[in-house]
Structures are given as structure tokens and as C-alpha cells.
Coordinates of C-alpha atoms and ligand atoms in Angstrom, one line a residue:
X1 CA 0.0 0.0 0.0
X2 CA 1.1 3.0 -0.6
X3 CA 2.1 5.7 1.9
X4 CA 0.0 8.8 2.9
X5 CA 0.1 11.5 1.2
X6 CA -0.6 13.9 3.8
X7 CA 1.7 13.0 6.4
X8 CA 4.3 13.5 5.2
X9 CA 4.0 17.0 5.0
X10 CA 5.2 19.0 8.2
X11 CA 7.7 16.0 8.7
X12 CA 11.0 16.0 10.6
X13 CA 14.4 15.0 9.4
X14 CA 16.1 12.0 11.0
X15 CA 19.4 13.5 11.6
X16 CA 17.7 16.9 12.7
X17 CA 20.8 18.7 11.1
X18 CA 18.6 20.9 8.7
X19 CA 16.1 21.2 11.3
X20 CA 13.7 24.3 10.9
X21 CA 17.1 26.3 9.3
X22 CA 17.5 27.4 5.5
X23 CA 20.6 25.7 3.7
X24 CA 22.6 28.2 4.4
X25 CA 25.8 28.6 6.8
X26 CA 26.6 31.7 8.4
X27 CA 29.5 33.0 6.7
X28 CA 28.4 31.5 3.3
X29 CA 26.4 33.6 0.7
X30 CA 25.4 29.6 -0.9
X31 CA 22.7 27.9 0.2
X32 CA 24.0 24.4 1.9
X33 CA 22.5 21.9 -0.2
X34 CA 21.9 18.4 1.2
X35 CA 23.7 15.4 -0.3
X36 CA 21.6 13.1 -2.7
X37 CA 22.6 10.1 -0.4
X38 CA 21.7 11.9 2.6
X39 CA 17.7 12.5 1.6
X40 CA 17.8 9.3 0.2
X41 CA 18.3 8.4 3.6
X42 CA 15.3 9.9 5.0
X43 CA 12.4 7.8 6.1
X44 CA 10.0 9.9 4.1
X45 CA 12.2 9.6 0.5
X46 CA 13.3 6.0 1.4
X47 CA 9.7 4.7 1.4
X48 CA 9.5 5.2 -2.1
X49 CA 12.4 2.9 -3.4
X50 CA 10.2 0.0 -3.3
X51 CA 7.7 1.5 -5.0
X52 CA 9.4 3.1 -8.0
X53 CA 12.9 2.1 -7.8
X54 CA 15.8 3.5 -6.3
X55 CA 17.0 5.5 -9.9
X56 CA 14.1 7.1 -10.0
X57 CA 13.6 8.5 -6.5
X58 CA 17.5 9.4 -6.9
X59 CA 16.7 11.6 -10.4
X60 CA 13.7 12.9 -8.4
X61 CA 15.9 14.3 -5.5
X62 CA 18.3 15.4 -8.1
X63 CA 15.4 17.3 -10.0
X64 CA 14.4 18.9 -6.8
X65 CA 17.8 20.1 -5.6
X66 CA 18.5 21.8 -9.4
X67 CA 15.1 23.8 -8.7
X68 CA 16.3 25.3 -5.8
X69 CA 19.8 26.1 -6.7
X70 CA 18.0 28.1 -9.5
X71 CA 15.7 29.4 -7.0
X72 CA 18.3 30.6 -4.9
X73 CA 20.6 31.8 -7.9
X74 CA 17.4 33.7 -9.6
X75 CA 15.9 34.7 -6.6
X76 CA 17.8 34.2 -3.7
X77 CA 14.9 31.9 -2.8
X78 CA 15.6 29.9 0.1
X79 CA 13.5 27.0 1.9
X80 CA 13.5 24.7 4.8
X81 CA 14.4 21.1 4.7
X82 CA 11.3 20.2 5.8
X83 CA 10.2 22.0 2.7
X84 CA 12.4 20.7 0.4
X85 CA 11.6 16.8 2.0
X86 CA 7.8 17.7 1.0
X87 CA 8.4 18.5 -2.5
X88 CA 10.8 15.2 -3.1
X89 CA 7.9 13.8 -1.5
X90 CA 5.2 15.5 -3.7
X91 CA 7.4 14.6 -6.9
X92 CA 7.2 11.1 -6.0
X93 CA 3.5 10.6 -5.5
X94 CA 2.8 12.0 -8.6
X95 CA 5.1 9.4 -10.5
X96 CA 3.6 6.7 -8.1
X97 CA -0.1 7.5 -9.1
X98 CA 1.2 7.3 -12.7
X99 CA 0.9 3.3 -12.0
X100 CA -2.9 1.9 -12.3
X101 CA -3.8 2.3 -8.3
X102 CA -5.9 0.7 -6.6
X103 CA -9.4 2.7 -6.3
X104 CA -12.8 2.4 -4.6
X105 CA -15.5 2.6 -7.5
X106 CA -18.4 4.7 -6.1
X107 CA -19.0 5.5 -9.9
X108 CA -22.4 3.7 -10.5
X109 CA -21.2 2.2 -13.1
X110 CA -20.5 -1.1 -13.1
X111 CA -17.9 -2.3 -15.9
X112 CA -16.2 1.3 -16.2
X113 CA -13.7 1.5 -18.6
X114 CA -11.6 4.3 -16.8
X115 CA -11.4 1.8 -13.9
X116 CA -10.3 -1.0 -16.0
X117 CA -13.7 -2.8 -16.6
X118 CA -13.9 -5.5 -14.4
X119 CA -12.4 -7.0 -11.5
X120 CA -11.8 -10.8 -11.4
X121 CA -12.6 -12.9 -8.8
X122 CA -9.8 -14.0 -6.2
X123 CA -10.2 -17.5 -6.9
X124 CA -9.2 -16.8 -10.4
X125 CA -6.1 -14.5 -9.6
X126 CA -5.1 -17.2 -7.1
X127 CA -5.7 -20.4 -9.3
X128 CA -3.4 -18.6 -12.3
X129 CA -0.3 -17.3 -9.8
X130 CA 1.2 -21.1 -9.5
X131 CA 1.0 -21.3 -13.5
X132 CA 2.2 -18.0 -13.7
X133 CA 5.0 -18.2 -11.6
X134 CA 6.6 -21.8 -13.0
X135 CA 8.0 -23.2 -16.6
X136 CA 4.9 -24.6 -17.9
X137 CA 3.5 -26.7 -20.6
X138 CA 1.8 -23.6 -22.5
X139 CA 2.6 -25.3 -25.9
X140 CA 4.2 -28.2 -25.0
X141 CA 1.8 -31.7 -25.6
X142 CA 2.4 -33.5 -22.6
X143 CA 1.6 -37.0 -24.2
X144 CA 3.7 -37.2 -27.2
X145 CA 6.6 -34.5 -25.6
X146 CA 6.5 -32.5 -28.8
X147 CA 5.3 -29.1 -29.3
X148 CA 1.7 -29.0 -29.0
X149 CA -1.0 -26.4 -29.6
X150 CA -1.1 -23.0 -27.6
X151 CA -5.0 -22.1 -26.5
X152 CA -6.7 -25.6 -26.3
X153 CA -8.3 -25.3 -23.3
X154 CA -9.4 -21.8 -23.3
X155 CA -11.1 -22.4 -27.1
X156 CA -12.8 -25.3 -25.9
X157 CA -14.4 -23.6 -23.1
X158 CA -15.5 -20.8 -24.7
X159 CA -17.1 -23.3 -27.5
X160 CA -18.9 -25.0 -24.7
X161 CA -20.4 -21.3 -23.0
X162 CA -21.4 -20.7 -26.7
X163 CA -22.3 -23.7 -27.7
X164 CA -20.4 -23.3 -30.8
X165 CA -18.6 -25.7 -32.6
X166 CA -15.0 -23.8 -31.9
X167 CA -13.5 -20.7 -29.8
X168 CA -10.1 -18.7 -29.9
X169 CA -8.4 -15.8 -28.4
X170 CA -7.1 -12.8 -29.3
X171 CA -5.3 -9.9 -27.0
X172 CA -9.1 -7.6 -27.0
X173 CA -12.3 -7.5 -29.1
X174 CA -11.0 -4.6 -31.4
X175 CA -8.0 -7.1 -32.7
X176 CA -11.0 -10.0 -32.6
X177 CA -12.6 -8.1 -35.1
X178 CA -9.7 -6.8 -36.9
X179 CA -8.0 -10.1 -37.4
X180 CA -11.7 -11.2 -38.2
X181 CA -11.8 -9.1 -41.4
X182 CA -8.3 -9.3 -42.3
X183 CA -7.7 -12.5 -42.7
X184 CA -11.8 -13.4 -44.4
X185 CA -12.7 -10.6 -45.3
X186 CA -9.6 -8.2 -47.5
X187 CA -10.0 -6.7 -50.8
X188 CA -13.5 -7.9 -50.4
X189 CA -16.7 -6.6 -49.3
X190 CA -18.7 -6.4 -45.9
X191 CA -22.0 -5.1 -45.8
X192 CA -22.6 -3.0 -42.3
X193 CA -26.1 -1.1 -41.6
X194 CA -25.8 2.2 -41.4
X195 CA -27.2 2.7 -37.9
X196 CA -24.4 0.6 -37.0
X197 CA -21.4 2.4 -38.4
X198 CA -20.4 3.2 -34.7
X199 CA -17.8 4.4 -32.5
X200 CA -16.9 2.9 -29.3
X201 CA -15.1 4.3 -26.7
X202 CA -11.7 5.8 -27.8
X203 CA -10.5 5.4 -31.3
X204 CA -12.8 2.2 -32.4
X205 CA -14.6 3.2 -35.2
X206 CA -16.0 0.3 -37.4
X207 CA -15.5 2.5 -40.4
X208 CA -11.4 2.7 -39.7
X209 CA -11.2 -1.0 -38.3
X210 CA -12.9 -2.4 -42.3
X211 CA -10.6 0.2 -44.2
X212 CA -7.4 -0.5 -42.0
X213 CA -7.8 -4.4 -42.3
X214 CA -8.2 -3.7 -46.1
X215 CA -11.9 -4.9 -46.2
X216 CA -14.2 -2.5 -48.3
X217 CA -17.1 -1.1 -46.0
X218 CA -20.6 -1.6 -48.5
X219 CA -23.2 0.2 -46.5
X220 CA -26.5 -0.4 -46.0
X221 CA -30.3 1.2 -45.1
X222 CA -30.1 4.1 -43.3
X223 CA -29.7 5.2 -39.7
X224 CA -32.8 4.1 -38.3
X225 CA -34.2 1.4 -40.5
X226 CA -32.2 -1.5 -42.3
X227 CA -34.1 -4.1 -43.2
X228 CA -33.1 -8.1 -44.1
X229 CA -33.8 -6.8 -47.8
X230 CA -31.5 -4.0 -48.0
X231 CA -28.8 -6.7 -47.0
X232 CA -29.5 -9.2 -49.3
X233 CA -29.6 -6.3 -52.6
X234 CA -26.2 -5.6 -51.8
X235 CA -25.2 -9.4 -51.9
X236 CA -22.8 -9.6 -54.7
X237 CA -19.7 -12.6 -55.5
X238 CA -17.8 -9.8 -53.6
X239 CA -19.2 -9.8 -50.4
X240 CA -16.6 -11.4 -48.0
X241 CA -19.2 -10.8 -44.6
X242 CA -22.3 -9.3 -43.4
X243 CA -21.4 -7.5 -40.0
X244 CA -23.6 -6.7 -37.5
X245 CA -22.2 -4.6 -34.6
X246 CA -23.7 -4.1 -30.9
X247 CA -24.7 -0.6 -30.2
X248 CA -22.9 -0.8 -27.1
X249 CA -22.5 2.5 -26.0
X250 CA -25.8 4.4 -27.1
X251 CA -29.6 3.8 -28.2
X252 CA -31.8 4.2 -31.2
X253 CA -35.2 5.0 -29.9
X254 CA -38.4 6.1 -31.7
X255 CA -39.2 5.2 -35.1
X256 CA -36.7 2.3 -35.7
X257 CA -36.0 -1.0 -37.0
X258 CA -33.4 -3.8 -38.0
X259 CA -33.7 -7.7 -38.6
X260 CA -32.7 -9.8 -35.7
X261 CA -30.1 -12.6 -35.6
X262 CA -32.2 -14.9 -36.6
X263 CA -34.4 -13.3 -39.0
X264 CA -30.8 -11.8 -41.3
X265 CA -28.9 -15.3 -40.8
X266 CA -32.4 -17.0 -42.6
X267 CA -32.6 -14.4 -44.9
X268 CA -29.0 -15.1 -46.1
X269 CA -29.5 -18.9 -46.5
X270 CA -25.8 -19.5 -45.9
X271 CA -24.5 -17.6 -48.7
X272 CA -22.7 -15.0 -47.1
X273 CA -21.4 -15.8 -43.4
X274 CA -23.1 -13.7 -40.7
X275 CA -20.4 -12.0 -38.2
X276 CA -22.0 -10.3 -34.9
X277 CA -19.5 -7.8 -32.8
X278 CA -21.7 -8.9 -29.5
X279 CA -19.3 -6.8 -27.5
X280 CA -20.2 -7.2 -24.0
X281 CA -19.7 -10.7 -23.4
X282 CA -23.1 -11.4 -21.8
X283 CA -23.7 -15.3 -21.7
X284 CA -26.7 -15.1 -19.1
X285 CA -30.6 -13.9 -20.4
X286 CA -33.0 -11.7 -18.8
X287 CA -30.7 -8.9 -19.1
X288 CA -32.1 -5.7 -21.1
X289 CA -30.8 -4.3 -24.2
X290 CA -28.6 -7.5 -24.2
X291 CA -28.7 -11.1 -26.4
X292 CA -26.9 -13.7 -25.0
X293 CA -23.1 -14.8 -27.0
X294 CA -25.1 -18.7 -27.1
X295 CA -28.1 -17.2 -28.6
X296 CA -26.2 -15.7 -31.9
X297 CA -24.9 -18.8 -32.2
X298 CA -28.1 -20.7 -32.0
X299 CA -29.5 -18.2 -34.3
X300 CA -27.5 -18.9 -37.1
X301 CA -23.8 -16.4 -36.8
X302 CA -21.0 -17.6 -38.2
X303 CA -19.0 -15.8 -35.5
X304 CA -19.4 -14.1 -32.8
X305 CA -16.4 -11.8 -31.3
X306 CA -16.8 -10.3 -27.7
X307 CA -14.6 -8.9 -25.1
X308 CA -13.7 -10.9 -21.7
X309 CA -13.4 -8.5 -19.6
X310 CA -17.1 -6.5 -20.1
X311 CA -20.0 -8.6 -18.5
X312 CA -17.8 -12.1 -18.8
X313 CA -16.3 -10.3 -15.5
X314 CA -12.6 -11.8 -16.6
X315 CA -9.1 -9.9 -17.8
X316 CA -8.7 -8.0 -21.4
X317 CA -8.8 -10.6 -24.1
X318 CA -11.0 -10.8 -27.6
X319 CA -13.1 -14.0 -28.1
X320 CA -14.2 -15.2 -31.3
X321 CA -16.5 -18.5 -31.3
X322 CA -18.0 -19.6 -34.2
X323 CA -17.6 -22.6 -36.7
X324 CA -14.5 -24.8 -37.1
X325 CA -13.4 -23.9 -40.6
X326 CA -13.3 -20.4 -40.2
X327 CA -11.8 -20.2 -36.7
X328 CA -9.2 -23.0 -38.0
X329 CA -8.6 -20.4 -41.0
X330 CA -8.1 -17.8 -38.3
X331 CA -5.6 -19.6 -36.1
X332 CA -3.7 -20.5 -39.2
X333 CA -3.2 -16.7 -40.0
X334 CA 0.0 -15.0 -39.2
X335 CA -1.4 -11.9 -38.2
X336 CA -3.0 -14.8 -35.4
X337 CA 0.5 -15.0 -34.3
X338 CA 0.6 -10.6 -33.7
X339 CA -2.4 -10.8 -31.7
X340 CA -2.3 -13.9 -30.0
X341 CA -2.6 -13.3 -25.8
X342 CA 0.3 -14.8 -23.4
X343 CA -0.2 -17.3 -20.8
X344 CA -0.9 -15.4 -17.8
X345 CA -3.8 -13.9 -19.5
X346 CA -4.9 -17.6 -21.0
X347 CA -4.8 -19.0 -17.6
X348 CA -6.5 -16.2 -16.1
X349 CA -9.2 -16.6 -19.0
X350 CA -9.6 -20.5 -18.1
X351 CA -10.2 -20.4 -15.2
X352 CA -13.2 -17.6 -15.4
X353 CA -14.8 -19.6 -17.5
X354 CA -14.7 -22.6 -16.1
X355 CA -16.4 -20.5 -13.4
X356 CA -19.0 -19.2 -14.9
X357 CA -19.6 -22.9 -16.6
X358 CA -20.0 -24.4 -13.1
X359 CA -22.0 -21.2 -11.9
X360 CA -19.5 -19.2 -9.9
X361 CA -20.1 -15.3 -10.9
X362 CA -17.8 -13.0 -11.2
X363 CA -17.5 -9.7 -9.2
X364 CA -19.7 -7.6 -11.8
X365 CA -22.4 -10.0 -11.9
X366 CA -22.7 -10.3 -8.0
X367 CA -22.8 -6.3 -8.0
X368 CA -25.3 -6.5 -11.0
X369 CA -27.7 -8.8 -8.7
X370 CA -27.1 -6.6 -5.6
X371 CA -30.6 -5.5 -4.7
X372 CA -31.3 -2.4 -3.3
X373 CA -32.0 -3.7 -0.2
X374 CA -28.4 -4.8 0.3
X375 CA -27.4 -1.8 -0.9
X376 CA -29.4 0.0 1.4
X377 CA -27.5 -2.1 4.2
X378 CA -24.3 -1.5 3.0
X379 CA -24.9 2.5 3.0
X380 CA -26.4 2.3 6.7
X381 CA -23.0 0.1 7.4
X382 CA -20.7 2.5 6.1
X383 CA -22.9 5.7 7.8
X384 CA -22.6 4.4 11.1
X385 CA -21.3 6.3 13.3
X386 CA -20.9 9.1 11.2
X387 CA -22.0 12.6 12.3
X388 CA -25.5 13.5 11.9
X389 CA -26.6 15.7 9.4
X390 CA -23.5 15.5 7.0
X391 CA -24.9 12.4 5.0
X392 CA -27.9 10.8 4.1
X393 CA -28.7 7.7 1.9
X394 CA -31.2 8.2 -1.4
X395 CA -32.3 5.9 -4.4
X396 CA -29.8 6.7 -7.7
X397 CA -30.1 4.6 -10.8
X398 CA -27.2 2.8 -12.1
X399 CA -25.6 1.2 -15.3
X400 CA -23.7 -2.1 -16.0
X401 CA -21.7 0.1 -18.7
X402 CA -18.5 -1.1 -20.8
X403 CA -20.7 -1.2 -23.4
X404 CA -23.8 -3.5 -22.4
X405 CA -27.1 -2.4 -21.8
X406 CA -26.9 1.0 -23.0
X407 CA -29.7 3.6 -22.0
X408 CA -30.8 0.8 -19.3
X409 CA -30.6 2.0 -15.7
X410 CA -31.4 -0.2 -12.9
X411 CA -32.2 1.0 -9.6
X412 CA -29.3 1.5 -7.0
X413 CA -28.5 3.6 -3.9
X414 CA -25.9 6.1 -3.1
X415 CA -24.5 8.3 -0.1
X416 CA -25.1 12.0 -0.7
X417 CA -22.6 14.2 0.7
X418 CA -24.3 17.1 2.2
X419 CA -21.2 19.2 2.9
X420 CA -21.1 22.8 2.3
X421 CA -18.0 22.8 -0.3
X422 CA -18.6 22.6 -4.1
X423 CA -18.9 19.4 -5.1
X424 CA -15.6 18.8 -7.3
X425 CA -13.7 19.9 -4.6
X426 CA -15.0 17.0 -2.6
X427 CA -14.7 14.6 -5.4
X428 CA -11.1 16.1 -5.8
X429 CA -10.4 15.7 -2.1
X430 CA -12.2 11.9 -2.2
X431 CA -9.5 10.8 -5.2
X432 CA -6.1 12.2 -3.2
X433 CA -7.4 9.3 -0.4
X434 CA -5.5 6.1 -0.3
X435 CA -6.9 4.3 -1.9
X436 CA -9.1 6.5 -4.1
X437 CA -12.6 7.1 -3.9
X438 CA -14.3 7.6 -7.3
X439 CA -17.8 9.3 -7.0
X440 CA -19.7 11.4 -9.1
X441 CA -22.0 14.4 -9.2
X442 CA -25.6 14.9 -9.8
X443 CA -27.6 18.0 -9.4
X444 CA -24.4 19.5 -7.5
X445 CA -24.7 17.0 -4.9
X446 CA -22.0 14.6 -5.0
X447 CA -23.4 11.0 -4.9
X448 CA -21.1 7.5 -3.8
X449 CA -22.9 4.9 -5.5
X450 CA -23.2 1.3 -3.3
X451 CA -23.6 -0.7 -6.5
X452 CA -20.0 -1.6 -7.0
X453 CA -18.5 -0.9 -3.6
X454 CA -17.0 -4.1 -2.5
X455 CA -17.6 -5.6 1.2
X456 CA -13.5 -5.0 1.9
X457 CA -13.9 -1.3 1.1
X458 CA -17.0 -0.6 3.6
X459 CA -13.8 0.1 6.4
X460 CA -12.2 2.8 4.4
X461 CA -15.3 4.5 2.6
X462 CA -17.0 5.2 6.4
X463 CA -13.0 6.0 7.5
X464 CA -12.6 8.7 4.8
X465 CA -16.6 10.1 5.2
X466 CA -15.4 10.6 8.7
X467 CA -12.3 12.9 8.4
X468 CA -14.0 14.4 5.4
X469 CA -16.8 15.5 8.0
X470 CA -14.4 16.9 9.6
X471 CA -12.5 19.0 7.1
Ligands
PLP501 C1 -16.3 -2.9 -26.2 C2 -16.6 -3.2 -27.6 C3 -15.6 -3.3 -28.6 C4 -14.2 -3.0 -28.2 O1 -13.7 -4.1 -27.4 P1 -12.2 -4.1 -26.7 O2 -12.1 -5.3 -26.0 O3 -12.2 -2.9 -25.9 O4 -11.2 -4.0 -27.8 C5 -15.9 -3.6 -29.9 N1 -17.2 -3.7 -30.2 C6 -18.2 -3.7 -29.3 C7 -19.6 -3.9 -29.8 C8 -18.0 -3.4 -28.0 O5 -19.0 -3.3 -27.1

């Protein structure tokens, strides 16, 4: 864990020879700077060397001494050690929080992509470590001692939660689909509806992804209304695919239409392979907005691509399931080779799904089921205790988001801080915590959504409410 920010400030040397005095001896007109190895020395600086290695803090200290040398040669500027301690210190937080930390999401949203989608489940971090941490037989065929195939286990799982004939995996769902249209679909044509010519998230546009893997984008219907017709006029001995992409991140309402699964793989009678960008990974029913990776499949796709680490609840990887010859014709692709994942991620994979196959859920789903109820209990568990007045529990909606469910809220329950500062300085204030608290704001009010806040957290969250009350 990483150390406080804010106690270190006001902190005493160790040697107390700089104490409370400016680097400067009394018949010198030069400040007296410290030695590198001394402040390196320090308790405060030292803490750091594990963190973000000892070169580092070293060109940090060095940084911080040149700035007040110029200081003092452009201004005569002078400062205390305690001072100078506090800005080595400040220096090396800010390259520390550089690193992906650790952070309490009080978001409302679910699978947030800033906060690296989702978490995975203990089980699976523990079940991969001994793998991870030992030679092992990642392509090695244990029967016959020769070289065997990378990925068996992981593509036969998936296959199984699709009930497809045959799985693979790629490093995320934007090289799924890329490697997807490469390698079937190049210097032909792929017919995409025009109300699902989308971009999602940062920099994945399906427009760029068919032009960059070579494939010639032939669209279709317009933004609101494509029928099963319009796709089958624009059939030609060119056309490599028909794509049909989620609409993850937004939603066509009003006067609007488009051929399901189903109805578009009938209406192609086999001729031209159906390939659906599902996205979100969901494999269970009853959720809105969302079909189910199993029933594509059943409904006639050729191949489905989705991300594992969306509603699957696993780490970043790209899944493609679909039939044998064209996922064969995918793993024999060298561009395969460029996109392929390593083992810790395989293992990792495996074992989710082997999880969700014998009914174990993942973080996400166990926070999608949380009822209100419990998260009503959770918000009195954290409040308790706390000082009257300063916070008060009310019903906010909340999203799965990474890309499922768009437009669907589902009820949830935050804390709403009732403090009299403006509300980004208390979101400000909540993300400088260790670890972070991520909130948001509504109306002015900043809210802490319960929907995602695990169990372990509870501690910290009614910890940090407290000293904020207090502030
Ligand atoms: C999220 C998403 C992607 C991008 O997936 P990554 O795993 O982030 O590469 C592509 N298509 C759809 C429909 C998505 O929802």
C-alpha cells in the first residue's frame, strides 16, 4: 500500500541537522545543499524505493535540488528542509499514481472502462499465480513430448459457453474483429447497416477498423431502418461478410427497426457468413438491451467476437467463437500470431470460464444482482457512526456500462454528501485518499454509488466520510 500522502507533509528530518534552518551557513552567501545520499536516507524519501525504484527517487531528489539552486541563484529563494523533503515527497506521489492504483469505484457504473472494466474474482487471480510463476507446458503436448497447440483449453471452453462448434483468443475485441476481417474478409466486401457504423469508446470506429484491415465497407439502409432486404440487394460474389455490430454505447429509440439474428442469418440462407460484434460478453438472459453470445450462435452467426473483460467479469482478451473452418482459418493466419494473448492472460481466462460454466459469478455479476436492499445495508453500514446531518442515503439509478445495456438503468442507492463545499472539490479531495474514492455528481450533490463498492472497502469509505466531515 502505498504511503500517505498527507503526512508526510510537516515531517522531521532523522538527523535533525537541517532542522527548521534554510541551507545556508553563516558565513556563506550559498545555500548548503543536502547530499543526494543523505535525503535518500530519509524515512520519508526511502519509502518510495520500493515503489518506483531507487533510480528514480534518486533523479527525483536530483530534479528537486537543481530547482532550488535556481531558486536561490534567480531569486535568492531559500526553503527549509522540511520544505524541500515535502516536494521530493510530492514529486514522487505523482510518478507513483502514474501506475494503475488501486481505487474504490463509487461511480455507478458497473464495468467502467476508466477503472479497467472489471475486477476478477480472487479465486481466479489465485488459481493462475502457481501457472504464472513456473516453466509450464503452454505449448508443450504433454503425451507425445513434442510441441503442441497454444490455446486448447481456453477455445474449448468458450465453445462450450457458446455452444459453438470452436473458440479462440485474441489480445481484446478490437483485434477480434480486426483479425476477423483481415484475414476473411480483404480486398472484399462487408456489408454493415448504417445505424451501425459506430464508434466505441476511444478510437474504435468500425469504419477505420474495415478500411485498416483492407476490407471494403458496403453500406447499408439508413440510420434508423435496415431491413433483411436491403442486406441481401447488396449481396454480390464480392461480399466477403455481413457484420452486425452491438450498439454498445448508445440507443436508437423512436421510429426504428433492424432484422434480428435470426431473421438476417435465414434471410442469407448461408450464402454469405453472418459475423455479430456482441461486445459485452453477456452469456446469461433476462438482461435488457442485451442477447446472450449462445443465442447468436443458436441463431444462425458464423461468429461471434466479444470482449472478456465487459460482462464475462474476466481480464482484457477478444473471443471469437463460431464454426470450425473459419476459426481454423483464423488460427492458421499469421497476423494470429501478432495478436495472440500470453499465458498469464490464458490461464486467467480459463479459469473464469470454467467458473462461470459451473455457476461461480464473477465480481460484476454479484454487484449487478445486488438488490437495493443490500445496498441499502451496505450505506447504513458505512454511515454508522458518522456525524449527523452530514450524510444521508437516497435511491440513484445505475448502469452495467463497458458497453452493455446501453440507455438501461437499474435502480441502486448512493451516499449524498451534504457538505457545504462545491462538489468537485470534494470529489477532488475523495480521489487524493489512499486508496481513491471515485464518486460522481448529480444536481451539485456529489453521490457515492453502493452498487460496486465491495464488502472490503465498507472500512475505508465510512473512514474517509469521517475525516472528510471533519474538514
Ligand atoms: C467494447 C466493444 C468493442 C471493443 O472491445 P475491446 O475489448 O475494448 O477492444 C468492440 N465492439 C463492441 C460492440 C464493443 O462493445
Amino acid at each position: 500500500m502505498a504511503p500517505a500522502v498527507f503526512k508526510t507533509v510537516g515531517c522531521t528530518s532523522r538527523s535533525g541537522r537541517f532542522d527548521s534552518c534554510l541551507f545556508r551557513t553563516m558565513n556563506e552567501h550559498r545555500p548548503r545543499i543536502p547530499q543526494v545520499e543523505t535525503l535518500l536516507q530519509e524515512p520519508s524519501v526511502s519509502r518510495w524505493i520500493p515503489l518506483i525504484s531507487r533510480p528514480m527517487v534518486t533523479m527525483i531528489v536530483r530534479e528537486e535540488l537543481q530547482k532550488i539552486r535556481q531558486s536561490w541563484i534567480e531569486d535568492k529563494k531559500e526553503i527549509t528542509h522540511e520544505e524541500l523533503l515535502d516536494r521530493i515527497v510530492r514529486a514522487c506521489v505523482a510518478r507513483y499514481r502514474r501506475s494503475p492504483q488501486r481505487v474504490v469505484n463509487c461511480t455507478g457504473v458497473i464495468i467502467h472502462t476508466n477503472l479497467g472494466r472489471s475486477p476478477i474474482a480472487h479465486e481466479t487471480w489465485d488459481a493462475a499465480g502457481e501457472l504464472n510463476t513456473a516453466y509450464s507446458s503452454l505449448e508443450l503436448d504433454l503425451d507425445t513430448g513434442k510441441r503442441g497447440q497454444r490455446n486448447s483449453l481456453a477455445g474449448d471452453l468458450l465453445s462450450l459457453l457458446a455452444g459453438a462448434e470452436s473458440a479462440m483468443v485474441v489480445n481484446n475485441n478490437a483485434a477480434a474483429l480486426f483479425l476477423i476481417l483481415s484475414v476473411l474478409a480483404k480486398r472484399k466486401e462487408v456489408i454493415v447497416s448504417r445505424g451501425e457504423l459506430v464508434q466505441i469508446g476511444g478510437g474504435f470506429r468500425i469504419p477505420d477498423i474495415l478500411r485498416q484491415s483492407g476490407a471494403r465497407l458496403v453500406e447499408v439502409g439508413t440510420t434508423n431502418i435496415t431491413t433483411c432486404e436491403d442486406y441481401l440487394e447488396a449481396v454480390t460474389e464480392r461480399t466477403a461478410l455481413v457484420l452486425k455490430v452491438h450498439r454498445s454505447n448508445f440507443a436508437l429509440r423512436g421510429f426504428t427497426g433492424e432484422p434480428t439474428t435470426a431473421e438476417l442469418a435465414t434471410a442469407l440462407e448461408g450464402r454469405v457468413p453472418l459475423l455479430v460484434d456482441q461486445g459485452s460478453g453477456i452469456v446469461r438472459r433476462g438482461m435488457p438491451g442485451e442477447t446472450p453470445i449462445e443465442n447468436h450462435i443458436r441463431q444462425g452467426a458464423s461468429l461471434v467476437c466479444f470482449s472478456a473483460d465487459k460482462a464475462l467479469g474476466s481480464v482484457q482478451a477478444g473471443c471469437i467463437v463460431g464454426t470450425r473452418k473459419m476459426i481454423t482459418k483464423l488460427l492458421q493466419s499469421p497476423l494470429y500470431r501478432v495478436l495472440r494473448p500470453g499465458k498469464t492472460i490464458l490461464t486467467l481466462l480459463e479459469h473464469s470460464v470454467v467458473a462461470h460454466l459451473n455457476g461461480d459469478m464473477p465480481p460484476v455479476l454479484t454487484c449487478i444482482d445486488r438488490s437495493v436492499r443490500e445496498q441499502q445495508e451496505m450505506g447504513l453500514c458505512v454511515l454508522e457512526g458518522l456525524p449527523e446531518g452530514r450524510y444521508s442515503l437516497a435511491g440513484a439509478p445505475m448502469t452495467l456500462g463497458g458497453g452493455s445495456s446501453p440507455d438501461e438503468y437499474r435502480e441502486g442507492v448512493a451516499i449524498r454528501v451534504l457538505l457545504d463545499r462545491p462538489a468537485e472539490e470534494i470529489l477532488r479531495r475523495l480521489r487524493s485518499l489512499d486508496p481513491p474514492i471515485i464518486g460522481t455528481i448529480d444536481k451539485k450533490v456529489v453521490l457515492l454509488h453502493l452498487g460496486a463498492l465491495f464488502e472490503e472497502d465498507v472500512p475505508h469509505l465510512r473512514n474517509s466520510l469521517r475525516a472528510l466531515a471533519e474538514w
